[in-house]
Amino acid sequence: MVSLRRYSLVALALLGSAASAQDGRRPRGTLVSGSVIDSIARKPLVGAVVQMVTADRRERFGLVVRADSVGRFAIEDVPSGHYTIGFYHPSQDSLGIEPTLRNIEIEDQPFMRVDLAIPSPARVRAALCGEDAGNVTSGVVVGTVRDARTRKPVAGATVSAEWLDLMLKRTGMRKTVAHRSTKTKENGWFALCDVPGPGSMIVM
């Protein structure tokens, strides 16, 4: 579930970079830097592609950079103006979420810090399953079903999860088998909502 916006953003960034370099000079401006973080895994997103493009007509500027081994990035010589900044990383595809874009304004300042992140587990869960799905302690299982021979995504496949629920009652311990199921989308991606979190289950 990948937004087409990321491709247009890259294209604009490349065009902006070419335009800013036509006169052979590097304009003096703001240093925009920060970190890209995976809020779910609580670690830097190494190699994330950070993209920044102008959002108004005062300047033509665009650039694509990669986050380093600790998730940091830096974009130099950014002129004053309004900009859109975002990032792409394969982790977003695996979660089925679109790249997050932010609007920022730069006004003759030497430095601006902009930190970017994959949303928190609670926000991802709400986006995939809805605000009222299950309870706050339940989990979500996401993934992609592929053909074992061709490695191509399989659309319309049924994915099921089963786990053992234990309930303590006056008469003793009651065991029940709970399950959830869903179908994969056109790109083979699926999300199983309201599963144990944490917990053990069988996915098939």
Coordinates of C-alpha atoms in Angstrom, one line a residue:
M1 CA 0.0 0.0 0.0
V2 CA 2.4 2.6 -1.3
S3 CA 1.3 6.2 -2.1
L4 CA 2.1 7.6 -5.5
R5 CA 3.0 10.8 -3.8
R6 CA 6.5 9.5 -3.0
Y7 CA 7.3 9.1 -6.7
S8 CA 6.2 12.6 -7.6
L9 CA 8.1 13.9 -4.6
V10 CA 11.3 12.3 -5.8
A11 CA 10.8 13.6 -9.4
L12 CA 10.2 17.2 -8.1
A13 CA 13.3 16.9 -5.9
L14 CA 15.5 15.9 -8.8
L15 CA 14.1 18.7 -11.0
G16 CA 14.7 21.2 -8.2
S17 CA 18.3 20.0 -7.7
A18 CA 19.0 20.5 -11.4
A19 CA 17.5 23.9 -11.4
S20 CA 19.4 25.1 -8.4
A21 CA 22.7 24.0 -10.0
Q22 CA 22.3 25.6 -13.4
D23 CA 24.3 28.7 -12.6
G24 CA 27.1 26.7 -11.1
R25 CA 26.8 28.3 -7.7
R26 CA 25.7 26.8 -4.3
P27 CA 23.2 29.2 -2.7
R28 CA 23.9 30.0 1.0
G29 CA 21.0 29.1 3.2
T30 CA 19.8 27.0 6.1
L31 CA 21.2 23.7 7.2
V32 CA 18.2 21.3 7.7
S33 CA 19.1 18.2 9.7
G34 CA 17.6 15.6 12.0
S35 CA 17.0 11.9 12.5
V36 CA 14.7 9.3 11.0
I37 CA 13.3 6.9 13.7
D38 CA 11.3 3.7 13.6
S39 CA 8.9 4.4 16.6
I40 CA 7.7 0.8 16.6
A41 CA 11.1 -0.9 16.7
R42 CA 12.6 2.0 18.6
K43 CA 15.7 2.3 16.4
P44 CA 17.1 4.5 13.7
L45 CA 16.0 3.9 10.1
V46 CA 19.3 3.4 8.4
G47 CA 19.4 4.3 4.8
A48 CA 16.0 6.0 4.8
V49 CA 15.5 8.2 1.7
V50 CA 14.8 11.8 2.9
Q51 CA 13.2 14.1 0.3
M52 CA 12.7 17.8 0.5
V53 CA 11.0 20.0 -2.1
T54 CA 9.7 23.6 -2.3
A55 CA 6.0 24.0 -1.5
D56 CA 5.7 27.6 -3.0
R57 CA 7.0 29.5 -5.9
R58 CA 9.5 31.8 -4.2
E59 CA 12.3 29.3 -4.7
R60 CA 13.0 26.3 -6.8
F61 CA 14.7 23.8 -4.6
G62 CA 14.7 20.0 -4.1
L63 CA 17.0 17.4 -2.8
V64 CA 17.1 13.7 -2.0
V65 CA 19.6 12.4 0.7
R66 CA 20.0 9.2 2.6
A67 CA 20.1 8.8 6.4
D68 CA 23.4 7.5 7.7
S69 CA 24.2 4.5 9.9
V70 CA 22.6 6.1 12.9
G71 CA 19.6 7.5 11.0
R72 CA 20.8 11.1 10.7
F73 CA 20.5 13.3 7.6
A74 CA 21.6 16.8 6.6
I75 CA 20.4 19.1 3.8
E76 CA 22.6 22.1 3.2
D77 CA 22.0 25.6 1.7
V78 CA 18.2 25.6 1.8
P79 CA 16.8 29.0 0.8
S80 CA 14.0 30.7 2.8
G81 CA 10.6 29.5 1.9
H82 CA 7.9 26.9 2.5
Y83 CA 8.9 23.2 2.0
T84 CA 7.5 19.7 2.1
I85 CA 9.8 17.1 3.7
G86 CA 9.3 13.3 4.1
F87 CA 11.0 10.0 3.8
Y88 CA 10.7 6.5 2.4
H89 CA 11.9 3.2 3.9
P90 CA 10.9 -0.4 3.1
S91 CA 9.6 -0.7 6.7
Q92 CA 6.7 1.5 5.6
D93 CA 5.7 -0.9 2.8
S94 CA 5.8 -3.9 5.2
L95 CA 3.4 -2.0 7.6
G96 CA 1.1 -0.9 4.7
I97 CA 1.3 2.8 5.6
E98 CA 2.0 5.8 3.3
P99 CA 5.0 8.0 3.6
T100 CA 4.5 10.7 6.2
L101 CA 5.0 14.3 4.8
R102 CA 5.6 17.4 6.8
N103 CA 5.3 21.1 5.9
I104 CA 8.0 23.4 7.3
E105 CA 8.9 27.1 6.9
I106 CA 12.4 28.5 6.8
E107 CA 13.1 32.2 7.3
D108 CA 16.7 33.3 7.2
Q109 CA 18.0 31.0 10.0
P110 CA 21.3 29.2 10.0
F111 CA 19.9 25.9 11.3
M112 CA 16.7 23.9 11.6
R113 CA 16.2 20.5 13.2
V114 CA 13.5 18.3 11.7
D115 CA 13.1 14.8 13.1
L116 CA 11.0 12.3 11.1
A117 CA 9.6 9.0 12.2
I118 CA 7.3 6.0 11.5
P119 CA 4.2 6.6 13.7
S120 CA 3.9 5.0 17.1
P121 CA 2.4 1.5 17.5
A122 CA -0.9 3.0 18.7
R123 CA -1.2 5.3 15.7
V124 CA -0.3 2.5 13.2
R125 CA -2.8 0.2 14.9
A126 CA -5.5 2.8 14.7
A127 CA -4.8 3.5 11.1
L128 CA -4.9 -0.1 10.1
C129 CA -7.8 -1.4 12.3
G130 CA -9.7 1.8 13.3
E131 CA -9.9 3.7 16.5
D132 CA -12.4 1.4 18.1
A133 CA -11.1 -2.0 16.9
G134 CA -10.6 -4.4 19.8
N135 CA -9.0 -3.1 23.0
V136 CA -5.9 -1.1 23.7
T137 CA -3.8 -4.2 24.6
S138 CA -4.5 -6.1 21.4
G139 CA -2.0 -6.4 18.6
V140 CA -1.8 -6.4 14.8
V141 CA 0.0 -8.9 12.5
V142 CA 0.9 -7.5 9.1
G143 CA 2.7 -9.2 6.2
T144 CA 2.7 -10.2 2.6
V145 CA 1.8 -13.6 1.0
R146 CA 4.0 -14.6 -1.9
D147 CA 4.1 -17.5 -4.3
A148 CA 6.8 -19.9 -3.0
R149 CA 8.1 -20.5 -6.6
T150 CA 7.8 -17.1 -8.3
R151 CA 8.0 -14.9 -5.2
K152 CA 5.2 -12.8 -6.7
P153 CA 2.5 -11.4 -4.3
V154 CA -0.7 -13.4 -4.1
A155 CA -4.0 -11.5 -4.1
G156 CA -7.2 -12.8 -2.4
A157 CA -5.4 -15.4 -0.3
T158 CA -7.0 -16.2 3.1
V159 CA -4.8 -15.6 6.1
S160 CA -5.9 -17.0 9.4
A161 CA -4.5 -16.9 13.0
E162 CA -5.4 -19.1 15.9
W163 CA -4.4 -19.0 19.5
L164 CA -5.4 -20.5 22.9
D165 CA -7.5 -18.3 25.2
L166 CA -7.4 -19.2 28.9
M167 CA -10.2 -18.0 31.2
L168 CA -10.2 -18.5 34.9
K169 CA -13.7 -19.2 36.3
R170 CA -15.1 -20.5 39.6
T171 CA -15.3 -24.0 38.1
G172 CA -11.7 -23.9 37.0
M173 CA -9.7 -23.0 33.9
R174 CA -11.6 -22.8 30.6
K175 CA -9.7 -23.2 27.4
T176 CA -11.0 -21.9 24.0
V177 CA -9.4 -21.6 20.6
A178 CA -9.8 -18.1 19.2
H179 CA -9.2 -17.1 15.6
R180 CA -9.1 -14.2 13.1
S181 CA -9.0 -14.3 9.4
T182 CA -8.6 -11.8 6.5
K183 CA -7.8 -11.7 2.8
T184 CA -4.8 -10.3 1.1
K185 CA -5.0 -7.2 -1.1
E186 CA -3.9 -6.9 -4.7
N187 CA -0.2 -6.6 -3.6
G188 CA -0.4 -9.6 -1.3
W189 CA -0.4 -7.5 1.8
F190 CA -2.6 -8.3 4.8
A191 CA -3.3 -7.1 8.4
L192 CA -4.8 -9.3 11.1
C193 CA -6.3 -7.0 13.8
D194 CA -7.3 -7.7 17.4
V195 CA -4.9 -10.5 18.0
P196 CA -3.0 -11.2 21.3
G197 CA -0.4 -8.6 22.1
P198 CA 1.8 -9.9 23.4
G199 CA 1.0 -13.6 22.8
S200 CA 1.7 -16.7 20.8
M201 CA -0.4 -17.8 17.8
I202 CA -0.4 -19.9 14.6
V203 CA -0.7 -18.0 11.3
M204 CA -1.6 -19.9 8.2

